[in-house]
Coordinates of C-alpha atoms in Angstrom, one line a residue:
M1 CA -6.1 -7.2 13.0
A2 CA -9.0 -7.3 10.3
V3 CA -8.5 -3.5 9.9
A4 CA -4.9 -3.7 9.5
L5 CA -5.4 -6.4 7.0
G6 CA -7.7 -4.0 5.2
L7 CA -5.6 -1.1 5.4
G8 CA -2.3 -2.7 4.7
T9 CA -3.4 -3.2 1.1
I10 CA -3.4 0.4 -0.1
L11 CA -0.9 -0.1 -3.0
V12 CA -1.5 -4.1 -3.8
G13 CA -2.9 -6.5 -6.2
S14 CA -2.6 -6.0 -10.0
A15 CA -3.4 -2.7 -12.2
V16 CA -3.8 -1.7 -15.5
A17 CA -0.8 -2.4 -17.7
A18 CA 1.2 1.0 -18.4
P19 CA 4.7 0.9 -20.2
A20 CA 7.7 0.1 -18.0
S21 CA 8.9 3.2 -16.2
S22 CA 11.3 4.3 -13.5
H23 CA 8.7 3.5 -10.9
D24 CA 9.2 -0.2 -11.6
G25 CA 10.7 -2.2 -8.9
T26 CA 10.0 -3.1 -4.9
W27 CA 8.7 -0.4 -2.7
S28 CA 8.4 -0.1 1.0
V29 CA 5.0 1.6 2.0
R30 CA 4.3 3.1 5.7
M31 CA 0.7 4.0 6.2
V32 CA -0.3 6.7 9.0
T33 CA -3.8 6.9 10.1
D34 CA -5.0 10.8 10.8
S35 CA -8.5 9.7 11.9
G36 CA -10.8 7.2 12.5
V37 CA -10.9 3.8 14.5
C38 CA -8.0 2.0 12.4
D39 CA -4.5 1.2 14.0
S40 CA -2.0 4.4 13.9
S41 CA 0.2 2.7 11.3
Y42 CA 0.9 0.3 8.8
N43 CA 4.2 -1.2 6.9
Y44 CA 4.3 -3.5 4.1
S45 CA 6.0 -4.1 0.7
I46 CA 4.9 -3.8 -3.1
A47 CA 6.2 -4.6 -6.5
I48 CA 5.3 -2.6 -9.3
E49 CA 5.9 -3.8 -12.9
N50 CA 5.0 -2.2 -16.2
G51 CA 2.6 0.1 -14.1
N52 CA 1.2 -2.8 -12.2
V53 CA 1.2 -3.2 -8.6
R54 CA 1.5 -6.5 -6.7
Y55 CA 1.4 -6.7 -2.8
L56 CA 4.3 -9.1 -1.5
L57 CA 2.3 -11.4 0.6
N58 CA 3.2 -12.4 4.1
P59 CA 2.1 -15.7 5.8
G60 CA -1.7 -15.4 6.6
D61 CA -2.4 -12.4 4.5
S62 CA -6.1 -12.4 2.6
P63 CA -6.7 -12.4 -1.0
T64 CA -6.9 -8.5 -2.3
T65 CA -7.7 -7.1 -5.6
V66 CA -7.0 -3.7 -7.0
S67 CA -7.9 -1.4 -10.0
G68 CA -6.7 1.7 -11.1
R69 CA -2.9 2.4 -12.0
I70 CA 0.5 4.0 -11.5
G71 CA 0.7 6.5 -14.3
S72 CA 3.9 6.9 -16.3
D73 CA 4.3 10.2 -14.5
G74 CA 4.1 8.3 -11.1
A75 CA 0.3 9.3 -10.3
V76 CA -1.2 6.9 -8.0
D77 CA -5.2 6.3 -8.4
L78 CA -5.8 3.0 -6.6
D79 CA -8.9 1.2 -5.6
I80 CA -8.1 -1.7 -3.3
R81 CA -10.4 -4.3 -2.1
R82 CA -9.7 -7.0 0.7
S83 CA -13.1 -9.1 1.9
I84 CA -15.6 -6.0 2.3
A85 CA -13.2 -3.3 2.9
K86 CA -12.5 -0.8 0.1
V87 CA -9.8 1.7 0.3
D88 CA -9.1 4.3 -2.0
A89 CA -5.6 5.5 -2.6
N90 CA -4.4 8.7 -4.3
G91 CA -0.9 10.4 -4.4
R92 CA 2.2 10.5 -6.6
L93 CA 5.7 8.6 -6.6
N94 CA 8.3 10.7 -7.7
G95 CA 12.1 9.2 -8.1
K96 CA 12.7 7.0 -5.3
V97 CA 10.0 8.2 -3.1
G98 CA 6.3 8.8 -3.0
S99 CA 3.4 10.2 -0.7
G100 CA -0.1 10.5 -0.8
T101 CA -3.4 9.9 1.2
W102 CA -5.8 6.9 1.7
Q103 CA -9.5 6.6 2.9
L104 CA -11.5 3.5 4.1
A105 CA -14.8 5.1 4.1
M106 CA -17.0 2.4 5.6
L107 CA -14.7 2.7 8.9
G108 CA -14.4 6.5 8.7
C109 CA -10.8 6.1 8.6
S110 CA -8.3 8.1 6.5
G111 CA -4.7 8.8 6.7
R112 CA -1.3 9.4 4.6
W113 CA 1.0 7.3 3.1
T114 CA 4.8 7.5 2.1
A115 CA 6.6 5.0 0.3
Q116 CA 10.4 4.4 -0.3
K117 CA 12.0 2.6 -3.7
R118 CA 14.3 -0.6 -2.2
S119 CA 15.1 -2.1 -5.4
R120 CA 14.7 -2.0 -9.2
D121 CA 14.2 -5.8 -9.2
V122 CA 10.7 -6.9 -9.3

């Protein structure tokens, strides 16, 4: 379960501010593990506001920090930390969908993520 908590944060926390964009809103994210000892998949929700990314916490979740950004062009470049786990995520949001890759090097895990925009509201 600790691995799931570490991975369920690929796009979470608060990032460097950017101008409001069409990416603002709530998103559902699915992560799939392609290699390593991590669970096979994870699902969670995030909010993006003015380029900042925030994890929509569920009961029992651990504190998470994120650095990086969602660019105005939709480029995703994030460094997510929870406890000692550090996940690197990259990719792109385009309209109401997004996709990319992630890596949790300390566990030898990597995979891909997809996202779907659910609402313009944050």
